[in-house]
mmCIF file of C-alpha atoms in Angstrom:
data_model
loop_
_atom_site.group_PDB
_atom_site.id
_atom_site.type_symbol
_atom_site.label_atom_id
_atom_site.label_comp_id
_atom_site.label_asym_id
_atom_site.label_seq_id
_atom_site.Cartn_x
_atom_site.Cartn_y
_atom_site.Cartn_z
ATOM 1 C CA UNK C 1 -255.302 -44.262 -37.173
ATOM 2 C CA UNK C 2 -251.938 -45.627 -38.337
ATOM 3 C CA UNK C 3 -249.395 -43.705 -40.649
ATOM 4 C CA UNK C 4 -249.552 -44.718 -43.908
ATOM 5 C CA UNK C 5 -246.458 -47.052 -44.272
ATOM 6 C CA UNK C 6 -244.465 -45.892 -47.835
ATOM 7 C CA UNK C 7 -244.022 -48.605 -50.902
ATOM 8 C CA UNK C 8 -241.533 -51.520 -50.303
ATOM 9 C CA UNK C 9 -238.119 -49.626 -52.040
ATOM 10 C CA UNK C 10 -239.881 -46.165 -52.104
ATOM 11 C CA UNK C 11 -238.581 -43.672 -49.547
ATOM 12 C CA UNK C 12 -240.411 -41.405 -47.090
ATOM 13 C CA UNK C 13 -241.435 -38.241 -48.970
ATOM 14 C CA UNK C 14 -240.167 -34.924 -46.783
ATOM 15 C CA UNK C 15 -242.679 -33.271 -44.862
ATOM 16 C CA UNK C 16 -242.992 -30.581 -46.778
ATOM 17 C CA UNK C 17 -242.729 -32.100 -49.374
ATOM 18 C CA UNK C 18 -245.956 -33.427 -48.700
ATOM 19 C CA UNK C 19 -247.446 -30.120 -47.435
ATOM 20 C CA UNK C 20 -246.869 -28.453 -50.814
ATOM 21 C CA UNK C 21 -248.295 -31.541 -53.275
ATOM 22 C CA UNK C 22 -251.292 -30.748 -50.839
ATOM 23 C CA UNK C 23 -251.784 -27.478 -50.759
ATOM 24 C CA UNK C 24 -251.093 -27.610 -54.989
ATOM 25 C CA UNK C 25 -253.881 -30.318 -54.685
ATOM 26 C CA UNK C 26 -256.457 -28.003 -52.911
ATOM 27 C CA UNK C 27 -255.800 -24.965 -55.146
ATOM 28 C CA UNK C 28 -256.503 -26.808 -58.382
ATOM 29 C CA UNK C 29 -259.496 -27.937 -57.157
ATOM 30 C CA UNK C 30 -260.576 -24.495 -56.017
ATOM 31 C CA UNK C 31 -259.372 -23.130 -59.571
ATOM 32 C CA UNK C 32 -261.491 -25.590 -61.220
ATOM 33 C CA UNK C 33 -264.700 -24.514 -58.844
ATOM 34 C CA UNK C 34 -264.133 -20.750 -59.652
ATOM 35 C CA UNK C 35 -266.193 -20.933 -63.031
ATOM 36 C CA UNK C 36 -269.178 -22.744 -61.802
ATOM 37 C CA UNK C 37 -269.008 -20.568 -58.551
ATOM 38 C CA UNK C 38 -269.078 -17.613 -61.173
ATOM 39 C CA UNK C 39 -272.105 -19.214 -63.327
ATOM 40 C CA UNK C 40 -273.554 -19.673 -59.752
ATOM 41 C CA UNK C 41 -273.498 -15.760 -59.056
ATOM 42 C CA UNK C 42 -274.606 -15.078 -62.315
ATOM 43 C CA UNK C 43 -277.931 -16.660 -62.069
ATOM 44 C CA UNK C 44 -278.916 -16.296 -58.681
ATOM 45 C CA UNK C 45 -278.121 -12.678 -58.601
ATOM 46 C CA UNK C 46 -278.705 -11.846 -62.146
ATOM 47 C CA UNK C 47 -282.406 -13.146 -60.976
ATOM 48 C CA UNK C 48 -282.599 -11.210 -57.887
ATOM 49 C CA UNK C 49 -284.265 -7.607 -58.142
ATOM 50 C CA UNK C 50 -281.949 -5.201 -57.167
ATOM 51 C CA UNK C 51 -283.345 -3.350 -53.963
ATOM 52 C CA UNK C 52 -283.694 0.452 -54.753
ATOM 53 C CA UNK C 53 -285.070 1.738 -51.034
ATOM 54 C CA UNK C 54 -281.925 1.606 -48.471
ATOM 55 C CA UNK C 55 -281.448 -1.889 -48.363
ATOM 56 C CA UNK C 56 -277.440 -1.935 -48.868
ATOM 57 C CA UNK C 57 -275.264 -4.468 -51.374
ATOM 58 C CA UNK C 58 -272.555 -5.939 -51.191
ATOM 59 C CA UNK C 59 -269.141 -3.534 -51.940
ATOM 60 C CA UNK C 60 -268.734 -5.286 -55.467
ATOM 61 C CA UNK C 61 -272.006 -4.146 -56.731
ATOM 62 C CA UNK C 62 -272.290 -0.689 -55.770
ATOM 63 C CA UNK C 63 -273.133 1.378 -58.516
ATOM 64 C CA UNK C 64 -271.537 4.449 -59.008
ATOM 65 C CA UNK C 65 -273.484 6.942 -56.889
ATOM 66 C CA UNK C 66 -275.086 9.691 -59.622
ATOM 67 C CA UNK C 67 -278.308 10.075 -59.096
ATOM 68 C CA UNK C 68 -280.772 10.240 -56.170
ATOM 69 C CA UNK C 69 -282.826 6.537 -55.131
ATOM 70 C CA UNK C 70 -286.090 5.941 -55.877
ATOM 71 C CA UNK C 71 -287.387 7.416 -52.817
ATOM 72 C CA UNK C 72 -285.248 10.434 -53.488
ATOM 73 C CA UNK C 73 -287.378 11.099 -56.637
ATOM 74 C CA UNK C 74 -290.809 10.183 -55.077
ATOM 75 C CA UNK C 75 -289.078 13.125 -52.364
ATOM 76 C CA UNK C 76 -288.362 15.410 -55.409
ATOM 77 C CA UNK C 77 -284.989 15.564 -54.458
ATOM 78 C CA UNK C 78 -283.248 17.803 -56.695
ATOM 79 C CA UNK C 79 -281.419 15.565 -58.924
ATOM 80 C CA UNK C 80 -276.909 16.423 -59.472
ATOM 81 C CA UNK C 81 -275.598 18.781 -61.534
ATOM 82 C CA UNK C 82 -275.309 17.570 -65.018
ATOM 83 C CA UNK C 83 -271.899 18.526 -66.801
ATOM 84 C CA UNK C 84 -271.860 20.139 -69.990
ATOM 85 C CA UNK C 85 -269.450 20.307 -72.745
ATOM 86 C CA UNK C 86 -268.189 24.127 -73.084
ATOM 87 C CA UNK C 87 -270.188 25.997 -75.038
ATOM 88 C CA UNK C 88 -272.904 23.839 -75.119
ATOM 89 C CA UNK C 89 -276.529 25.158 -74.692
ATOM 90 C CA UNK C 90 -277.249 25.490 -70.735
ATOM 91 C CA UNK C 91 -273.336 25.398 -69.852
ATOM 92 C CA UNK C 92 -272.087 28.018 -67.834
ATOM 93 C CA UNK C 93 -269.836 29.828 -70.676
ATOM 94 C CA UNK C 94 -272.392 29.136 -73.065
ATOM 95 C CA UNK C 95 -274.150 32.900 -74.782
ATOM 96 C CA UNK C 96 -276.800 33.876 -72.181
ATOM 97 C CA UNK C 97 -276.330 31.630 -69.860
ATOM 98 C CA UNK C 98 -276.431 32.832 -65.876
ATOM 99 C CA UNK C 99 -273.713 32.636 -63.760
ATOM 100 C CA UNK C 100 -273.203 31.151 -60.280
ATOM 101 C CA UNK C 101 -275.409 33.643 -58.464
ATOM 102 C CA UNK C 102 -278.335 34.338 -61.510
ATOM 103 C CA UNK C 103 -279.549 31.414 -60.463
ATOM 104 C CA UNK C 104 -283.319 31.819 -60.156
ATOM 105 C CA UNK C 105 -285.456 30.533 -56.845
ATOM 106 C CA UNK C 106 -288.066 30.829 -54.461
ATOM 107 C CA UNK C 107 -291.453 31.349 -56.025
ATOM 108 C CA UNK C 108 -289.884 30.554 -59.870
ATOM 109 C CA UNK C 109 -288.102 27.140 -58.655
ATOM 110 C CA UNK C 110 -291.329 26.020 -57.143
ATOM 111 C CA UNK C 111 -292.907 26.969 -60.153
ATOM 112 C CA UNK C 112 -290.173 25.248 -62.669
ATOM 113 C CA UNK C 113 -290.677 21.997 -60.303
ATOM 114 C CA UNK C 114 -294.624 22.170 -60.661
ATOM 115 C CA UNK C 115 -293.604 22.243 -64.885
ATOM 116 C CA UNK C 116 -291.190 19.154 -64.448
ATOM 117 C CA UNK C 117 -293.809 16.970 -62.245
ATOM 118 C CA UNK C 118 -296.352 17.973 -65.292
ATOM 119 C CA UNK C 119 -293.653 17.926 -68.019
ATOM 120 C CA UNK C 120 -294.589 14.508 -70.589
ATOM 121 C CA UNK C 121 -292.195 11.442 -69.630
ATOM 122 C CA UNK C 122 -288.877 10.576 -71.846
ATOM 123 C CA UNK C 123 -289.248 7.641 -73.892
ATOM 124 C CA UNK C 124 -286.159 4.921 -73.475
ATOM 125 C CA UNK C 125 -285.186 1.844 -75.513
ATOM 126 C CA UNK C 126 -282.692 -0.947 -73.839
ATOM 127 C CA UNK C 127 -281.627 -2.916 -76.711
ATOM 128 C CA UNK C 128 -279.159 -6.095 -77.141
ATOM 129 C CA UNK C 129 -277.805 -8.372 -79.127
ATOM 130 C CA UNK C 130 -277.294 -11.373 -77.416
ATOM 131 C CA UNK C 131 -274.151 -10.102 -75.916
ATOM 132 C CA UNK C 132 -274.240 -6.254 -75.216
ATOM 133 C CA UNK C 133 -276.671 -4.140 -74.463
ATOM 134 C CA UNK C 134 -277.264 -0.578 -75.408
ATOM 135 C CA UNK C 135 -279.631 2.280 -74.308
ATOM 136 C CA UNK C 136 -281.236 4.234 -76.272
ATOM 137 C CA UNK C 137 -282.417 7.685 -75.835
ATOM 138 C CA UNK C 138 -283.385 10.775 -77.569
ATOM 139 C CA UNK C 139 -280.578 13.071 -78.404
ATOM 140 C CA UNK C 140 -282.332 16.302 -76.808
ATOM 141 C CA UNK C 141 -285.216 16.687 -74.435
ATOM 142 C CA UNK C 142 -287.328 19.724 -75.245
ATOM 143 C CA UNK C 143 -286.338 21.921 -71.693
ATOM 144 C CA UNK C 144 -283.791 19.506 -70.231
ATOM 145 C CA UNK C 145 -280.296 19.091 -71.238
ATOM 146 C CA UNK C 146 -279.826 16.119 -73.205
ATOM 147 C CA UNK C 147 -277.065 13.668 -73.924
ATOM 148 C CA UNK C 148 -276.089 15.316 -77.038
ATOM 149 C CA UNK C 149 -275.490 18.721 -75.395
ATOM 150 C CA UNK C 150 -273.564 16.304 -72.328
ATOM 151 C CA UNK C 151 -271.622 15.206 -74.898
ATOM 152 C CA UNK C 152 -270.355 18.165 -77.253
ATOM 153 C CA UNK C 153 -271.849 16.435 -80.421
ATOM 154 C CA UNK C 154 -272.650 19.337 -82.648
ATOM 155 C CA UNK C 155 -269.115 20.779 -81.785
ATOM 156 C CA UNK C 156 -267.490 17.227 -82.443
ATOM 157 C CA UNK C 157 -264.242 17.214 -84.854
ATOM 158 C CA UNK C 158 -265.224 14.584 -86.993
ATOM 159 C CA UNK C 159 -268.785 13.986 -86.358
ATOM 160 C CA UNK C 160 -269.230 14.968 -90.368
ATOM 161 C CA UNK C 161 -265.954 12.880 -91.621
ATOM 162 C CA UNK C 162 -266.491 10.666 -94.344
ATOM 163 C CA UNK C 163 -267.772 6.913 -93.825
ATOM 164 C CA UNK C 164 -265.471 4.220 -91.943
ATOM 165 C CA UNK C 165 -264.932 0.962 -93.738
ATOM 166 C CA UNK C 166 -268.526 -0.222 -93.107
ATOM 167 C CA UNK C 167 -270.110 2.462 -95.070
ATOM 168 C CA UNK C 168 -273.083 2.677 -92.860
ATOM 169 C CA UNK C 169 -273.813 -0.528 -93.684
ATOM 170 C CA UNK C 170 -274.561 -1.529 -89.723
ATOM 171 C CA UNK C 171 -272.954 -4.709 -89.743
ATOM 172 C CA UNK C 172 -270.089 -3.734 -87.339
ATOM 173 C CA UNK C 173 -270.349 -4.539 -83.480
ATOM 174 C CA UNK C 174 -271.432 -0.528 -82.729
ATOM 175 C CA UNK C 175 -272.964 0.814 -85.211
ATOM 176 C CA UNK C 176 -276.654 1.013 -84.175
ATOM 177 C CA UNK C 177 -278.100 1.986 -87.541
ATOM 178 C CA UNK C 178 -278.149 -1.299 -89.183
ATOM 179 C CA UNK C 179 -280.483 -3.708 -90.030
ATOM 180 C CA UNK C 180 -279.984 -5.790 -86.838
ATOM 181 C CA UNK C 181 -277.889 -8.520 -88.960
ATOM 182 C CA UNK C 182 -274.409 -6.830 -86.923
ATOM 183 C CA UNK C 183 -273.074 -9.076 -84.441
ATOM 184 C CA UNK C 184 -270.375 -7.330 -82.783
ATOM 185 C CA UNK C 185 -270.311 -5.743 -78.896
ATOM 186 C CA UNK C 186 -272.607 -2.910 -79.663
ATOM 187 C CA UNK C 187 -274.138 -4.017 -82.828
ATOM 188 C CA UNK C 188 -278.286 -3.107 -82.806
ATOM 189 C CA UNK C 189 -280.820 -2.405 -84.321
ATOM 190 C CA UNK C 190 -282.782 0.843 -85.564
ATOM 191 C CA UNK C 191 -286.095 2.264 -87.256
ATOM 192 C CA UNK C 192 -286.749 2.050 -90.449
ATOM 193 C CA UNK C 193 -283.652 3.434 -92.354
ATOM 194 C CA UNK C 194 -280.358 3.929 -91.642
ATOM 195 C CA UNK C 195 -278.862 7.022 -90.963
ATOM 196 C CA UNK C 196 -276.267 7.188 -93.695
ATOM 197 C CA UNK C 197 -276.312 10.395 -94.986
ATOM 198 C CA UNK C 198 -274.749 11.971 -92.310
ATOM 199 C CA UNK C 199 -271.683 13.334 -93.801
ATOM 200 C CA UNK C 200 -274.405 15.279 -95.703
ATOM 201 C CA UNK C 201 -275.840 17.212 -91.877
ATOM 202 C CA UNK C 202 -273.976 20.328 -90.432
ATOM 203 C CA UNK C 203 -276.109 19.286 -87.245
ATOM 204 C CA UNK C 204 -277.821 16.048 -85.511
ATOM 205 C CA UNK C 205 -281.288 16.129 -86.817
ATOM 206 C CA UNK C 206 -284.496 16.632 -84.625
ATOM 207 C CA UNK C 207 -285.622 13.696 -83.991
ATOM 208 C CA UNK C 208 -282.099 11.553 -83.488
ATOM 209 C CA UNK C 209 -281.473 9.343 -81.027
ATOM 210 C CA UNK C 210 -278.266 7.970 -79.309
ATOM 211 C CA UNK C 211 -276.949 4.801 -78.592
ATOM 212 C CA UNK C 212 -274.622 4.108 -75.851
ATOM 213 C CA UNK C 213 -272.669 1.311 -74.451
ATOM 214 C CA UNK C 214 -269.654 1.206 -72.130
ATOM 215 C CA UNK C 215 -266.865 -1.239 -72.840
ATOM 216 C CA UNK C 216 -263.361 -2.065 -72.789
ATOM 217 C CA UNK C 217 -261.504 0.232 -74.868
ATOM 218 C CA UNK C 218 -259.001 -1.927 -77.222
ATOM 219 C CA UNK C 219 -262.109 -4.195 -77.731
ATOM 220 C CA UNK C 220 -264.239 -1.797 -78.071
ATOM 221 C CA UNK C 221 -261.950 -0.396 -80.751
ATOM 222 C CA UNK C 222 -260.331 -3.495 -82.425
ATOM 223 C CA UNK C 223 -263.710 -5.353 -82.917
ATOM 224 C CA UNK C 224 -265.948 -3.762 -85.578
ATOM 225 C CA UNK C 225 -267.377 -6.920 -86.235
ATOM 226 C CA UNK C 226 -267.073 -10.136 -84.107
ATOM 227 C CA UNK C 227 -265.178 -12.072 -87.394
ATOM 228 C CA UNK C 228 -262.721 -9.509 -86.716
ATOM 229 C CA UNK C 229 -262.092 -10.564 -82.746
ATOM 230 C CA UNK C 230 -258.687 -11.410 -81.678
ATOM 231 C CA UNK C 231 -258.470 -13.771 -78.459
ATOM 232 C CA UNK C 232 -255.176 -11.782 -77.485
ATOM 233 C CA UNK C 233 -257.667 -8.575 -77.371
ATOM 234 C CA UNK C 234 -260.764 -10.317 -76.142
ATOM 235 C CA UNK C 235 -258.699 -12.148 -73.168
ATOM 236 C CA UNK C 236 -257.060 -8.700 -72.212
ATOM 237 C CA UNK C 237 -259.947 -7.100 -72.014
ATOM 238 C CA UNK C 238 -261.109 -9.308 -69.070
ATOM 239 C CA UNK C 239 -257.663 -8.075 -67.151
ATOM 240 C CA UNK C 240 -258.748 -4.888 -65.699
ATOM 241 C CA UNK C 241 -258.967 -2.916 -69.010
ATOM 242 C CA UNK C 242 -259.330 0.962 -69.447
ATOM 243 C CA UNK C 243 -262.805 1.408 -70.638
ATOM 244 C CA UNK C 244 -264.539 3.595 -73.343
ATOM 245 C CA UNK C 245 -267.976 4.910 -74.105
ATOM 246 C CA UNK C 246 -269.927 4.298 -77.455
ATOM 247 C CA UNK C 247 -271.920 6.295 -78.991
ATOM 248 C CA UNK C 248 -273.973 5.810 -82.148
ATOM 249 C CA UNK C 249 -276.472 8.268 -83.716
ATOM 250 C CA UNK C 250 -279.216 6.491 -84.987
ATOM 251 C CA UNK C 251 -282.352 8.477 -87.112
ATOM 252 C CA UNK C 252 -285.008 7.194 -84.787
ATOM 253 C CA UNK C 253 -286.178 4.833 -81.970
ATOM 254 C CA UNK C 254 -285.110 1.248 -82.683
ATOM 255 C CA UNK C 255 -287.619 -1.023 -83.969
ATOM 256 C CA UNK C 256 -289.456 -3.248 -81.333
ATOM 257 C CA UNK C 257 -288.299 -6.803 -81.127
ATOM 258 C CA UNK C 258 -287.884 -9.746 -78.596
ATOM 259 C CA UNK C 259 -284.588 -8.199 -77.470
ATOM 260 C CA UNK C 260 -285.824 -4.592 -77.147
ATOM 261 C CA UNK C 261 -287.393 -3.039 -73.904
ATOM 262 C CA UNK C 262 -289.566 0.364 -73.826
ATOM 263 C CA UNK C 263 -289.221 2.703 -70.744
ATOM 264 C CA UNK C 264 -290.884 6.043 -70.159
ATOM 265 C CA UNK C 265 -289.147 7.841 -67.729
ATOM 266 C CA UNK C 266 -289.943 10.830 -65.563
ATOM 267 C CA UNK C 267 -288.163 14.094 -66.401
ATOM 268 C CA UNK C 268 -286.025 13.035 -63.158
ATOM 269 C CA UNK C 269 -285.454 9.806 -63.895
ATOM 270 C CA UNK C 270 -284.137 10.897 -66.982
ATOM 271 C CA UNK C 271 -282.032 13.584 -65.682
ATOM 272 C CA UNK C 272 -280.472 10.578 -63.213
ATOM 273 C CA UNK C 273 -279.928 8.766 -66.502
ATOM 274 C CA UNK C 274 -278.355 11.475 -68.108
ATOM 275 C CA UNK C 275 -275.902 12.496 -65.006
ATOM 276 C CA UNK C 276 -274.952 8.905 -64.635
ATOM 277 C CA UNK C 277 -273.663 8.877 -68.183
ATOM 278 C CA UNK C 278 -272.068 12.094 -67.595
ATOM 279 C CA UNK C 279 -270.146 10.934 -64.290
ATOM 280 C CA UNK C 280 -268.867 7.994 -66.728
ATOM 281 C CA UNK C 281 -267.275 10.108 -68.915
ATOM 282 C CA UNK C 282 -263.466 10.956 -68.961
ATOM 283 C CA UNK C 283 -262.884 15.278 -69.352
ATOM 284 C CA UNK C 284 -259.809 16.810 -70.158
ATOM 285 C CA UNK C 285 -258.351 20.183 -68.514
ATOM 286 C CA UNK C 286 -261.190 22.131 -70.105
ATOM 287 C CA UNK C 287 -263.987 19.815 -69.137
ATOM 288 C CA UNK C 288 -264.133 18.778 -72.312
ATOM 289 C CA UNK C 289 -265.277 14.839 -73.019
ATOM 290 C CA UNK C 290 -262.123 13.020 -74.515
ATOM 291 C CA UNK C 291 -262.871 12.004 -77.711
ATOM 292 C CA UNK C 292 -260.748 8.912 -79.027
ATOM 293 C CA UNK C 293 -260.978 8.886 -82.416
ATOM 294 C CA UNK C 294 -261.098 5.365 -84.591
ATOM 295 C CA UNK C 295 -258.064 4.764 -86.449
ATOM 296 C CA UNK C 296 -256.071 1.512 -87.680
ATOM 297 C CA UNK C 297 -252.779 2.829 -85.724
ATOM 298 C CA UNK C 298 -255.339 2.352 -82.175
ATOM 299 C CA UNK C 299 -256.920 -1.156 -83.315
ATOM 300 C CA UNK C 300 -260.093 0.434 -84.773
ATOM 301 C CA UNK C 301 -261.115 1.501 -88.302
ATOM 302 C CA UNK C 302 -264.248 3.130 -87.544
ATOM 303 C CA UNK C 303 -267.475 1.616 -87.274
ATOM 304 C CA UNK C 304 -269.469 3.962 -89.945
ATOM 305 C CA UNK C 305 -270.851 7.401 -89.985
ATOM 306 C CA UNK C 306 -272.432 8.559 -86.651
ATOM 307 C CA UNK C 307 -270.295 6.325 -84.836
ATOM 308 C CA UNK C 308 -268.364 8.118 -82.046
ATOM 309 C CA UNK C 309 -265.750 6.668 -79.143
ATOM 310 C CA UNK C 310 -265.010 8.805 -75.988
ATOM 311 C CA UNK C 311 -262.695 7.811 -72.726
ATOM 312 C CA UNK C 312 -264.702 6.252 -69.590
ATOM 313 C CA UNK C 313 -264.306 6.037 -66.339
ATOM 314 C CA UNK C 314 -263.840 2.525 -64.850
ATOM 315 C CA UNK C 315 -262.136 -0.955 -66.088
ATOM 316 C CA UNK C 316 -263.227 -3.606 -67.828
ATOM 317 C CA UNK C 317 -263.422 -6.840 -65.791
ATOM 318 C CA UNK C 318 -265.301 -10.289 -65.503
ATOM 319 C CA UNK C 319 -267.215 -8.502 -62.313
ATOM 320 C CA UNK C 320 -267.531 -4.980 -63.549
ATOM 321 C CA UNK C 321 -268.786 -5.693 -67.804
ATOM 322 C CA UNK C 322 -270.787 -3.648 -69.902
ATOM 323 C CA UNK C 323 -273.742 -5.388 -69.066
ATOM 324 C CA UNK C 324 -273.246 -4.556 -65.422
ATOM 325 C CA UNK C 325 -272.767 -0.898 -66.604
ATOM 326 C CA UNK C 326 -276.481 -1.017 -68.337
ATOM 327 C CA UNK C 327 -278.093 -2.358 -65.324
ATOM 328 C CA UNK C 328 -276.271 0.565 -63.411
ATOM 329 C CA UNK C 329 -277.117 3.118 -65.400
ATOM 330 C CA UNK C 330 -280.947 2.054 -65.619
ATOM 331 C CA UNK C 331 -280.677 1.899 -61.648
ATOM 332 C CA UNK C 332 -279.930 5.298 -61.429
ATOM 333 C CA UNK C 333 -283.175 6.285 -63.714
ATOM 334 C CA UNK C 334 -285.167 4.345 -60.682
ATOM 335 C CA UNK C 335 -286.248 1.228 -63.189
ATOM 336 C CA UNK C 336 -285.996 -2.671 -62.228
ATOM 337 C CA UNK C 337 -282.732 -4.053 -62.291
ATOM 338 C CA UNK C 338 -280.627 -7.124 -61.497
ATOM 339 C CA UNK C 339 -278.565 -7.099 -58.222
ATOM 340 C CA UNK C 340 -275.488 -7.805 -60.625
ATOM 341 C CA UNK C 341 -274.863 -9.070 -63.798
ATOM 342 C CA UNK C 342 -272.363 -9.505 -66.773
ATOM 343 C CA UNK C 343 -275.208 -10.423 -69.204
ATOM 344 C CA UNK C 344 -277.847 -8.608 -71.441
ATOM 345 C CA UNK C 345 -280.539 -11.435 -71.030
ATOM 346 C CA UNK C 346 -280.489 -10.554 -67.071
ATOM 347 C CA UNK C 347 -280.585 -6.680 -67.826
ATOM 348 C CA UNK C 348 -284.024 -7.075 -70.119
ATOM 349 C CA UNK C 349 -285.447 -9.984 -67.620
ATOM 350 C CA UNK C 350 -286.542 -7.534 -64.666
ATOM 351 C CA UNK C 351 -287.885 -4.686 -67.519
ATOM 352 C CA UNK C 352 -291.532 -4.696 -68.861
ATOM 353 C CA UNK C 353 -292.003 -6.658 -72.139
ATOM 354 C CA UNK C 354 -291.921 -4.852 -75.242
ATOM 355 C CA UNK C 355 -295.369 -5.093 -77.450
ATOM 356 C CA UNK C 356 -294.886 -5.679 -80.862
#
């Protein structure tokens, strides 16, 4: 095929010249293909069950590895250490507790396995809000160590302090004890009041539950409520951010709605639920979780009574989103999941529907 001849009066363009307006040419194009390739991925594989019995995924969506497989716990494979908070009730320098070689077996660890196989499952919510979602689960487990005890909570500083700026209200983006009219990253909703009295408790009551989401830190922080998002905060958060943990203490189970899901989990499969949390939390020297506490000099002002912040492992990305966390995290317990996803509406597709 003949060479292009140039324009009467217009000179030859350099070689490469030419070689660069190309290769600018292709690269804009592929720029301009990354977003639907992204929406692509995010329906295809946020439809796709993820496979739970030694079928491998890809490197980007391996969840963090916490918790046995679903064939593990149909094996009664002993689930991972959990890690305590010092002091609390089961840790190792906790009053009464055995050390490294009072640890019982033989005939009594068949016999505590026999109680856990018979033991009554844990009760789960998954909640969202169009944009985040949340689990929910009970703040202690009658014989099992719970989140709250995972977490330090009764030994918080500043569990009791006095209300943030929303005064309970449960309009800001994490505070789970609303009315469900929040619509902020963690904003849900709860039973039938709101737990705003609890400057008034010197402990978390009996039947609490505990919200928690994982997110990008500064948004996390910054954005009580989504009239209150900054786009300098909201686009940093998709570069790689440090990432926190959320947790709100709600009075009861949330109250069943379109975006809710029920799941009753084994005593393992909450356990694997409980250590994957655990594994996602930052610990100082001491092995203490890192509390970050809410304060306009950090971006945040507090989301209300009950909510609490705490340093993650991980970073916030377009691939690796709170969402994606959720799905993880309800992997681990053994439950249905999405291959990957950065949405809630994925997460809540592949569970059971919730009867109202």
């Amino acid at each position: 095929m003949p060479s292009r001849t140039p324009h009467p009066g217009q000179p030859p363009q350099p070689p490469l010249r030419r070689t660069l307006l190309r290769t600018l040419t292709w690269a804009l194009r592929g720029l301009a293909l990354l977003p639907l390739g992204y929406l692509l991925a995010v329906a295809v594989l946020g439809s796709m069950p993820r496979p739970t019995d030694g079928v491998p995924l890809p490197a980007c969506c391996q969840p963090v590895r916490t918790a046995p497989n679903a064939t593990d716990q149909r094996n009664d494979t002993p689930a991972p250490a959990i890690p305590l908070a010092p002091g609390a009730p089961g840790a190792p320098d906790a009053p009464g507790a055995p050390d490294a070689q009072g640890t019982p077996g033989g005939e009594n660890a068949g016999m505590a396995d026999a109680a856990t196989r018979e033991a009554p499952p844990v009760t789960i919510h998954v909640i969202s809000n169009g944009v985040h979602a949340d689990i929910v689960l009970p703040a202690r487990v009658e014989g099992e160590p719970g989140l709250a005890d995972v977490l330090g909570l009764p030994d918080v500083p500043g569990l009791l302090d006095a209300p943030g700026k929303n005064g309970g209200t449960g309009n800001g983006p994490g505070n789970a004890s609303g009315g469900g009219t929040g619509g902020g990253p963690g904003s849900q909703r709860s039973g039938p009041t709101a737990l705003t009295a609890l400057t008034a408790l010197t402990a978390l009551p009996d039947n609490a539950y505990l919200a928690i989401g994982w997110g990008a830190r500064e948004f996390y922080l910054a954005t009580p409520t989504w009239d209150q998002m900054r786009p300098g905060v909201a686009l940093r958060a998709l570069a790689l951010a440090p990432a926190a943990l959320h947790v709100e203490v709600m009075p009861g189970p949330p109250l069943p709605d379109a975006d809710t899901r029920i799941l009753h989990l084994s005593r393992q499969g909450y356990r694997n639920l409980v250590a994957f949390v655990a594994a996602s939390l930052r610990r100082d020297a001491a092995g203490r979780p890192m509390r970050i506490p809410a304060t306009p000099e950090n971006g945040g002002a507090g989301y209300g009574p009950g909510s609490l912040f705490f340093e993650a492992t991980g970073r916030f990305s377009p691939l690796r989103t709170c969402n994606t966390w959720a799905a993880d995290a309800l992997a681990a317990t053994g439950a249905r999941t999405p291959v990957w996803t950065p949405l809630p509406h994925f997460v809540l597709h592949h569970l059971p529907a919730t009867e109202r």
